[in-house]
Each structure stands twice: as C-alpha cells, then as structure tokens.
mmCIF file of C-alpha atoms in Angstrom:
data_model
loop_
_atom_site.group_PDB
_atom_site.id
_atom_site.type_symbol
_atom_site.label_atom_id
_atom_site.label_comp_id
_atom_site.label_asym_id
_atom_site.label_seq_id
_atom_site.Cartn_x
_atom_site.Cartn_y
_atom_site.Cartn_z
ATOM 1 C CA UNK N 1 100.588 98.801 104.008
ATOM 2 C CA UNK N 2 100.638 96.446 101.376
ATOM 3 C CA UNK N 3 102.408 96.106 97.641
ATOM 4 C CA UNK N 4 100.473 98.260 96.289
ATOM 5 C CA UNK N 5 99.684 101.303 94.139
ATOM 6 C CA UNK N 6 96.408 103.506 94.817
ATOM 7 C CA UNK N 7 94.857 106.509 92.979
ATOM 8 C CA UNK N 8 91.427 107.851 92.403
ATOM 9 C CA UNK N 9 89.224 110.486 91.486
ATOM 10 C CA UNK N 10 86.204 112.142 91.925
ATOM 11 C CA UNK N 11 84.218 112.486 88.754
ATOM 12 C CA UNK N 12 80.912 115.033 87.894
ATOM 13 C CA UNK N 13 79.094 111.809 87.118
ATOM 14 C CA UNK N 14 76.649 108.945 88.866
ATOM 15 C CA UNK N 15 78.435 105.964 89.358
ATOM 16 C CA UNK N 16 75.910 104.163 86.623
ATOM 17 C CA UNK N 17 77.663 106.394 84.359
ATOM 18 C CA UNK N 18 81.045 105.955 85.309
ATOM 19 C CA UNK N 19 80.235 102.156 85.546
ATOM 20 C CA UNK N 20 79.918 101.531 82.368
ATOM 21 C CA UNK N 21 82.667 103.733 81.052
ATOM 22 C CA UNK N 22 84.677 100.816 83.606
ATOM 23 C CA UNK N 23 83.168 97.930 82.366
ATOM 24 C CA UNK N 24 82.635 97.955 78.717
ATOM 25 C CA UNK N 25 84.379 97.005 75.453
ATOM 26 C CA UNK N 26 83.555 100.344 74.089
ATOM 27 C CA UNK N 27 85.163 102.402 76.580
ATOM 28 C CA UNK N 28 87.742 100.615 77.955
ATOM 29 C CA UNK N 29 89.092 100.782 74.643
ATOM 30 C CA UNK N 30 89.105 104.195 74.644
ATOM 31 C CA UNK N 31 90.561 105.874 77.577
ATOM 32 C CA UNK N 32 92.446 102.449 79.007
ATOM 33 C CA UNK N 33 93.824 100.850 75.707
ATOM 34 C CA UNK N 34 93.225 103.182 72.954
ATOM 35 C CA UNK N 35 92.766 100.674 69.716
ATOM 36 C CA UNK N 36 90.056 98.647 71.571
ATOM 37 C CA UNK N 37 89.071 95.979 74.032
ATOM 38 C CA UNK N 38 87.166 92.999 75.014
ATOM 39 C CA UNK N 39 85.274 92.117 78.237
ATOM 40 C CA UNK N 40 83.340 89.318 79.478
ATOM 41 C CA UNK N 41 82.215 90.742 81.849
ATOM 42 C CA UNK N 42 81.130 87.974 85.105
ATOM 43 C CA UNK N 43 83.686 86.484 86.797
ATOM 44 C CA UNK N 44 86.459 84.057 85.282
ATOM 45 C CA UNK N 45 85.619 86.199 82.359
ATOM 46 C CA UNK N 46 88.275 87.373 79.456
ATOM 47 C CA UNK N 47 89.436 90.963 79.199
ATOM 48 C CA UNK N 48 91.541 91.866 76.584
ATOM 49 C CA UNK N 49 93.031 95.270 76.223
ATOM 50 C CA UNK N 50 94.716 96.859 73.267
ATOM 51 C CA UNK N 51 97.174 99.437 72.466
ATOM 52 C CA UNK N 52 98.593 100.674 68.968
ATOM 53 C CA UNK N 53 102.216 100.858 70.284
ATOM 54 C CA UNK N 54 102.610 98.049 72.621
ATOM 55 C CA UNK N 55 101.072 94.533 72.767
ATOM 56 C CA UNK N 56 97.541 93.221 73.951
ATOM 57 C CA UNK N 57 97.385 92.457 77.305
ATOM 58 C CA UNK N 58 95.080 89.569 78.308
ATOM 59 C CA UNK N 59 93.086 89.602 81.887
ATOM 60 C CA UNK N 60 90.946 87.981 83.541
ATOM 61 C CA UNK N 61 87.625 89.577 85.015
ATOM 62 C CA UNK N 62 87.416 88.669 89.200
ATOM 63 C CA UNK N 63 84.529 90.926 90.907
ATOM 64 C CA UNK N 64 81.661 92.181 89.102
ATOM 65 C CA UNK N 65 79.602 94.263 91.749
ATOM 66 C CA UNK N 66 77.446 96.490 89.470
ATOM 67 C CA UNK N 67 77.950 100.273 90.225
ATOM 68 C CA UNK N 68 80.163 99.135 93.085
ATOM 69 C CA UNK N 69 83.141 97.166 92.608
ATOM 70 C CA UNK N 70 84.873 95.794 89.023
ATOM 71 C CA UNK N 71 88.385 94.119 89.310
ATOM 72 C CA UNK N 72 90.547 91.851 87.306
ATOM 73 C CA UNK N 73 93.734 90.374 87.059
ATOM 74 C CA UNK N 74 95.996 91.022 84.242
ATOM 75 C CA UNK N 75 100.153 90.991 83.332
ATOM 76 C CA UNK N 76 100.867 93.924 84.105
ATOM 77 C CA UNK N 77 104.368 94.095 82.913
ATOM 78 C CA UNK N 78 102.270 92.828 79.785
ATOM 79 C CA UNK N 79 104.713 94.162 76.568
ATOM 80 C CA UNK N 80 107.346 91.854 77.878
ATOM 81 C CA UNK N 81 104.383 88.689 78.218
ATOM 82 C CA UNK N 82 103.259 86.123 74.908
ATOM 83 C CA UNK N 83 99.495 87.455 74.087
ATOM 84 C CA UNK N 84 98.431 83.393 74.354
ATOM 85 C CA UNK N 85 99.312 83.935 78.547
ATOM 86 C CA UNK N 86 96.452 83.558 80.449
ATOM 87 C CA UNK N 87 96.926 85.458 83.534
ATOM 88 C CA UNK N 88 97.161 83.140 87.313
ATOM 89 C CA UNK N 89 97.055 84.254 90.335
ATOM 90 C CA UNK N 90 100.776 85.070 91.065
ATOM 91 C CA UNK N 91 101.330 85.737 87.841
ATOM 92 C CA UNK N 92 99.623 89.057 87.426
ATOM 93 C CA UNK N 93 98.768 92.129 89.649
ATOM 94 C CA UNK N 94 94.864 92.393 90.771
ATOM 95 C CA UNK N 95 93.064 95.698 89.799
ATOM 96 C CA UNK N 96 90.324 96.920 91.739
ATOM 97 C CA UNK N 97 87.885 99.658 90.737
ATOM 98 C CA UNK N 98 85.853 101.116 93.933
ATOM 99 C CA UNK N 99 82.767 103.506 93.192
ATOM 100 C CA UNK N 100 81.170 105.613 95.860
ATOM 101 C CA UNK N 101 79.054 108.166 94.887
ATOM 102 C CA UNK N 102 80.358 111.571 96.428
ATOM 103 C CA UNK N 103 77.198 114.282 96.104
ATOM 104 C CA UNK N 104 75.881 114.429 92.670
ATOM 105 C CA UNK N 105 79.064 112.337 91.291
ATOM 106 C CA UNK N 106 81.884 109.513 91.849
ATOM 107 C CA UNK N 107 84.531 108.764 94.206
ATOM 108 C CA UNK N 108 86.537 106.461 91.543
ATOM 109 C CA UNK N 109 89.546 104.674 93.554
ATOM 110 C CA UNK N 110 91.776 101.844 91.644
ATOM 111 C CA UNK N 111 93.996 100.011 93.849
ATOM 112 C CA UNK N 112 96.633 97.571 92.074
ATOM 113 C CA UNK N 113 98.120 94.855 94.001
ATOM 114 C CA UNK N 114 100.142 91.939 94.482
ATOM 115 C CA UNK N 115 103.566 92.982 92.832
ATOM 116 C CA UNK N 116 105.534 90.897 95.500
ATOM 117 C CA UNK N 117 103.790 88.029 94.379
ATOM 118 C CA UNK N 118 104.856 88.025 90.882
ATOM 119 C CA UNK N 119 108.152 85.975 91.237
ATOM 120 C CA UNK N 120 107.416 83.765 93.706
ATOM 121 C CA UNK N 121 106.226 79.848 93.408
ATOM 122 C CA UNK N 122 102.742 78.913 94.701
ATOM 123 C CA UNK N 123 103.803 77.340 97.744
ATOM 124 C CA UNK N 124 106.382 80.627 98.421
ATOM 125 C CA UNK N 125 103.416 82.504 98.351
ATOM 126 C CA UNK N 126 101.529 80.510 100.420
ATOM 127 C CA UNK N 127 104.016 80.765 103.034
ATOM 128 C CA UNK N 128 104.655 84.197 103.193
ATOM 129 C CA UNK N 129 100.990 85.010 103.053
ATOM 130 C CA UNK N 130 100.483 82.423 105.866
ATOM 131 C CA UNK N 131 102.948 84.945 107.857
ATOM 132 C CA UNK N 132 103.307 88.359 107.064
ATOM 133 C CA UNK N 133 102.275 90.666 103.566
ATOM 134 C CA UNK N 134 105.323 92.944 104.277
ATOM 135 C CA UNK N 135 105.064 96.459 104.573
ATOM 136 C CA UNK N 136 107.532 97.269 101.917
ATOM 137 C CA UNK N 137 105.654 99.950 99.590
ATOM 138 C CA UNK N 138 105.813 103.092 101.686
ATOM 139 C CA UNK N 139 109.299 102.528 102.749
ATOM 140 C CA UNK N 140 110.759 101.672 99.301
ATOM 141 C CA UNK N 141 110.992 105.381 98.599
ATOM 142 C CA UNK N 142 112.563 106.081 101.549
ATOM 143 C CA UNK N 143 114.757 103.436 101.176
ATOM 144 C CA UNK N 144 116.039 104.100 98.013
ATOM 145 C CA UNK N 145 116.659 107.783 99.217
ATOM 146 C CA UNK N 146 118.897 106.308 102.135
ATOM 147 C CA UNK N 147 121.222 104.043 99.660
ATOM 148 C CA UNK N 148 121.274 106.763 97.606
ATOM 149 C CA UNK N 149 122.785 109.184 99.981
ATOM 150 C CA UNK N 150 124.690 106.047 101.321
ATOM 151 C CA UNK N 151 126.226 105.757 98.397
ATOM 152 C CA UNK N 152 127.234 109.801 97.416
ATOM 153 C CA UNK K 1 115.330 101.755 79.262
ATOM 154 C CA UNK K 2 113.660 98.986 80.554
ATOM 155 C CA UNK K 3 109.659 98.927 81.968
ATOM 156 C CA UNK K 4 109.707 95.345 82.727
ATOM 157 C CA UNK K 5 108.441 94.670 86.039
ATOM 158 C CA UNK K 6 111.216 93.574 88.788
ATOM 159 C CA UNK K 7 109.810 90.891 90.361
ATOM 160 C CA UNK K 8 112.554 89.070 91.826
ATOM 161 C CA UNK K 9 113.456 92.728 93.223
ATOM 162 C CA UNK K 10 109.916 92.760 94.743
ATOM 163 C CA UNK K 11 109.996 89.009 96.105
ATOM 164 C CA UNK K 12 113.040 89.514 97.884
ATOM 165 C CA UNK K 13 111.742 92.962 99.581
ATOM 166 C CA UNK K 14 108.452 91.068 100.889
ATOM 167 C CA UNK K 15 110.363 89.726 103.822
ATOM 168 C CA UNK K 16 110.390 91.815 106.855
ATOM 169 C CA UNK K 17 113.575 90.779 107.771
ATOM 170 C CA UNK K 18 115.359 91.804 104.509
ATOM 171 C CA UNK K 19 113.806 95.074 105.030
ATOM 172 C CA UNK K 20 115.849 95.124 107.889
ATOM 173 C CA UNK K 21 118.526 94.091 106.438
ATOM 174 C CA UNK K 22 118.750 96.671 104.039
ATOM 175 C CA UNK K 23 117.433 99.153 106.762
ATOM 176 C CA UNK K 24 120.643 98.658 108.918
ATOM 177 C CA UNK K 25 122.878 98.326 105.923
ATOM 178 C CA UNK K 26 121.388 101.823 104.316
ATOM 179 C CA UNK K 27 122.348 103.238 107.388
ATOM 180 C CA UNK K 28 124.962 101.771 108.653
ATOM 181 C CA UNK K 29 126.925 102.077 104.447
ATOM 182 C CA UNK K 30 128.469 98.274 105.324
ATOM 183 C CA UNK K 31 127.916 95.353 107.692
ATOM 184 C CA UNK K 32 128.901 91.228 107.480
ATOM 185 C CA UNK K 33 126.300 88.829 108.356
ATOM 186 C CA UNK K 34 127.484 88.814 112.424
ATOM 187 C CA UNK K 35 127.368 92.375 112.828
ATOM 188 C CA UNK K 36 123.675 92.515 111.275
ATOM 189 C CA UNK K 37 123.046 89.361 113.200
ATOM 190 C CA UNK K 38 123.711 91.619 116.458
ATOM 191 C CA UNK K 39 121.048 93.818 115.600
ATOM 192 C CA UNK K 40 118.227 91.477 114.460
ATOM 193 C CA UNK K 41 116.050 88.587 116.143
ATOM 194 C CA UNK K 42 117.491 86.184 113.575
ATOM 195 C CA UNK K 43 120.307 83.812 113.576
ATOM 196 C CA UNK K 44 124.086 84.519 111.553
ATOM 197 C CA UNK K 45 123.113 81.603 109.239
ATOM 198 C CA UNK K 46 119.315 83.070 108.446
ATOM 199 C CA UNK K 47 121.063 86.531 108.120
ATOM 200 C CA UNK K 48 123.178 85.393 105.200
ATOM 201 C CA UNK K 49 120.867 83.288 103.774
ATOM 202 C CA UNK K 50 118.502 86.780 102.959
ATOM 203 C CA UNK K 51 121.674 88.679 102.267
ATOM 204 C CA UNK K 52 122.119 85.828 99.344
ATOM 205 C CA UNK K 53 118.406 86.523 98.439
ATOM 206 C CA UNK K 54 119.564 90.306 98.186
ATOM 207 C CA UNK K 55 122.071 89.814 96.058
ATOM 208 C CA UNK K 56 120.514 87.577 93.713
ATOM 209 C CA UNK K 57 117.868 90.427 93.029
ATOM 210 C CA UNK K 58 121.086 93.186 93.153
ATOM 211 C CA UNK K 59 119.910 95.162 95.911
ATOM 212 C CA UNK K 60 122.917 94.739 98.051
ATOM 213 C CA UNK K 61 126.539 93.512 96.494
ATOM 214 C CA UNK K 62 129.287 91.739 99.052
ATOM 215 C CA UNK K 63 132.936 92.287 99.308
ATOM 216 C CA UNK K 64 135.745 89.733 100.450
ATOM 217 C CA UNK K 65 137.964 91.107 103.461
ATOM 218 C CA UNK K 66 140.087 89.165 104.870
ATOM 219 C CA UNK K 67 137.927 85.822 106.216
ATOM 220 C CA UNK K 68 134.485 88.165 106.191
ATOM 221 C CA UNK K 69 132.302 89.270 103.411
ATOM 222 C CA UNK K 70 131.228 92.770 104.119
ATOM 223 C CA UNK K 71 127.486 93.563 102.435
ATOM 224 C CA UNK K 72 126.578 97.273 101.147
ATOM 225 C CA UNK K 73 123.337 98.122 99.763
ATOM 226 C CA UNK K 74 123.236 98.717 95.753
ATOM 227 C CA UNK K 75 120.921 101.470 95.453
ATOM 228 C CA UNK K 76 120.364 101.421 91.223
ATOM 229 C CA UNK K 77 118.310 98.261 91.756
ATOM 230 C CA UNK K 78 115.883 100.129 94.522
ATOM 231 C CA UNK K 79 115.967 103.422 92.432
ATOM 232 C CA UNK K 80 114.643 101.851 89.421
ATOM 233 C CA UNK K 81 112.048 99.385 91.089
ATOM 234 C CA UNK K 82 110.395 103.203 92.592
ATOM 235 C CA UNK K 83 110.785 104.708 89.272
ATOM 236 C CA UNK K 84 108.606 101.808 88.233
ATOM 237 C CA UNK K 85 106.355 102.275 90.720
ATOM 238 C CA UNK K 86 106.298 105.769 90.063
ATOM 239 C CA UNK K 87 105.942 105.299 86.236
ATOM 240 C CA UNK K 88 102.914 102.894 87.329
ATOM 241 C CA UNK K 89 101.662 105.104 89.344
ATOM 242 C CA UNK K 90 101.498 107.859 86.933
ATOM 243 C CA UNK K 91 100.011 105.803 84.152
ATOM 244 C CA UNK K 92 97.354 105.291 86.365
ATOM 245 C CA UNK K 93 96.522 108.996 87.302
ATOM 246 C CA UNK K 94 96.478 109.710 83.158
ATOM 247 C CA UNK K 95 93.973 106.894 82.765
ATOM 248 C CA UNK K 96 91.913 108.129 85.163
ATOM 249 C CA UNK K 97 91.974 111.440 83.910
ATOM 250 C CA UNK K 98 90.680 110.346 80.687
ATOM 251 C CA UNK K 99 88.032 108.395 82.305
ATOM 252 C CA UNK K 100 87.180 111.814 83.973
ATOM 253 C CA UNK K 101 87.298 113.420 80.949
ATOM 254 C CA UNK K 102 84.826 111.212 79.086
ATOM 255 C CA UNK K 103 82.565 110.456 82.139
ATOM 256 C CA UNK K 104 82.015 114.571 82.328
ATOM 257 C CA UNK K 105 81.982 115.476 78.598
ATOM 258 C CA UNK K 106 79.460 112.462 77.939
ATOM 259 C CA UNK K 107 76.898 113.505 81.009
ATOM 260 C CA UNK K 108 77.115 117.470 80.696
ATOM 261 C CA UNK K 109 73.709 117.045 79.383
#
C-alpha cells in the first residue's frame, strides 16, 4: 500500500480509441480541463491543462507507451501553484493511465501517486525511499475514524 | 474551505513509526513520550522527536503536567487530509466518467 489514489473504468471502446481521447490536446481539454489543453506528447514533454474557474496547471509528460501506458507529473494542488512552475519530481504527484483491453473494450485504471513526497527535501526523500514507502493510505481512514471517536 | 494539498500532514504520516505513534495514541486518547516508548522498538528521545514532527503538521497537540508533556491525537488535521483524499478521489471518478462518456458516444458507430 502506497500514497496513493486508484480508480478506473471499463469503457465500450478499443483502447486505440480511448488512447487518444488520453493523449491529445483536443480531448484532454474536454473531459479533463474543460477550456483546453496542450500536450507534447514523448517524454520530458509539456502538458498544460486548463480550466475556466481555476488556474492552468502545468505537467510534465513521463511514459508514453502507445495504447498501453500514458503518465505525467503535474501540481496537483495546482490553483494554489504560479502557472511559470515547472513541475519536479517531489514537487508534484505522478499520474498513470493503464489500458487493457477487456472483450470488445477498455479496462481504463489511473493511479496517482507520491503525495508523501510533496513536502519533503530531495535528500528526505531519498532516505525514506531508501527504507520504507509507508503504508499510510488505507489506514488514514481508519485512523481518522479512531481520533474521531477518541475525541467524542 | 481550503483544497490545498497537506503536504507536511502527508510527510509526517510516511514514517511507520509515527503511524504508530498516532496508532497507540488514537487508542490509548493520551500518552508522554516514555509510555509510547514502552510500546515501540524506538528509543524515548526518537519517540519525541516524531511526536515534534506530529505536532508541527497538527496531528497530535501536547499538554504540560506536572514535569511530563502528555500527547493526544488532533483528529481535524487527519479528517481533512481524507476529505482531500476523498475529494481527489472523487474528481477522479467524474473525469473518468466523462472520458467514458465521450469514448462510447464517439465509437457507437
């Protein structure tokens, strides 16, 4: 168990399909920002999502497995970050985008990582990762339940 | 309200140990760095060194009595790092439905 959050879907569509509705301008403008967006998409590459209401949040393309595997790095707490911020690993949370295809459509799974990494320096991180990645997200529900009966 | 991400909140929880620490205080309501000290493979001194990483991110606040400082766990600071999680969490599940949404309406025929 990692810091981490994990959802996905199974979608009436072949992965090419859902592929590029993941990995271009066009549509990730749509139904991920919805006033636009920019990919370059190879690695090291600059993603920049947009949303009326809030800010643009910059990112930075990592894995570009076609029909397979897209992920990035971006801020994720991005209202609260300046536009010119480049995200760095430590940073920014990692988003991963796994296709399988499931029958005649798409297992779609996003996994986004690396919260406890966020306010740590680089050789902090180093360390801990060096050790142990913690095992704090499925407890912190639990956890929160306890001090909040703890303190009734 | 505020969406910001808690990362200091996060950093501190990525240490086993402090999830002990909170663990034992959770269900124990209060403890001092000796009698959590008892309980874990850790010295008294490492104890209140992630009790002071605790309180810095306001998961657990610390009370004088008498020549001991007895620790309780502060359970806003938790509550609203998994309502963040959950809010996260939930934005996610309405992007991919609109991804779904698209990816079906596009290649119905």
């Amino acid at each position: 168990m990692e810091d981490q959050i994990t959802r996905d879907v199974v979608i009436a569509a072949p992965v090419e399909r859902v592929w590029a509705l993941v990995t271009t301008a066009e549509h990730l403008g749509t139904w991920f920002g919805d006033d636009g967006a920019d990919i370059d998409l190879r690695p090291g590459g600059a993603l920049v999502l947009r949303w009326k209401e809030h800010s643009t949040v910059h990112g930075r393309v990592e894995t570009v497995e076609p029909h397979s595997r897209f992920s990035f790095h971006w801020l994720t707490g991005g209202c609260d970050t300046p536009a010119a911020d480049e995200p760095a690993d430590g940073t920014s949370t990692l988003v991963e985008f796994t296709l399988v295809p499931e029958g005649d459509g798409t297992r779609l799974t996003v996994v986004e990582s690396g919260f406890s990494t966020l306010a740590l320096s680089p050789a902090a991180r180093e360390e801990r990762f060096a050790s142990h990645t913690g095992g704090w997200a499925f407890e912190l529900g639990e956890l929160a339940d306890h001090g909040a009966r703890v303190a009734a | 309200m505020s969406t910001a991400a808690p990362p200091e909140v996060f950093a501190a929880l990525a240490d086993p140990t402090r999830w002990k620490v909170l663990d034992l205080l959770a269900a124990r309501g209060e403890g001092t760095a000796t009698t959590l000290a008892a309980d874990l493979p850790v010295s008294r001194v490492a104890v209140v060194k992630h009790l002071g990483v605790l309180d810095r991110a306001g998961l657990v606040a610390g009370r004088r009595v008498g020549r001991e400082v007895r620790y309780a766990v502060r359970p806003e600071r938790l509550d609203e790092t998994a309502d963040w999680m959950r809010q996260l969490a939930s934005a996610w599940d309405a992007r991919l439905a609109a991804l779904k949404a698209l990816a079906e309406e596009a290649g119905g025929d």
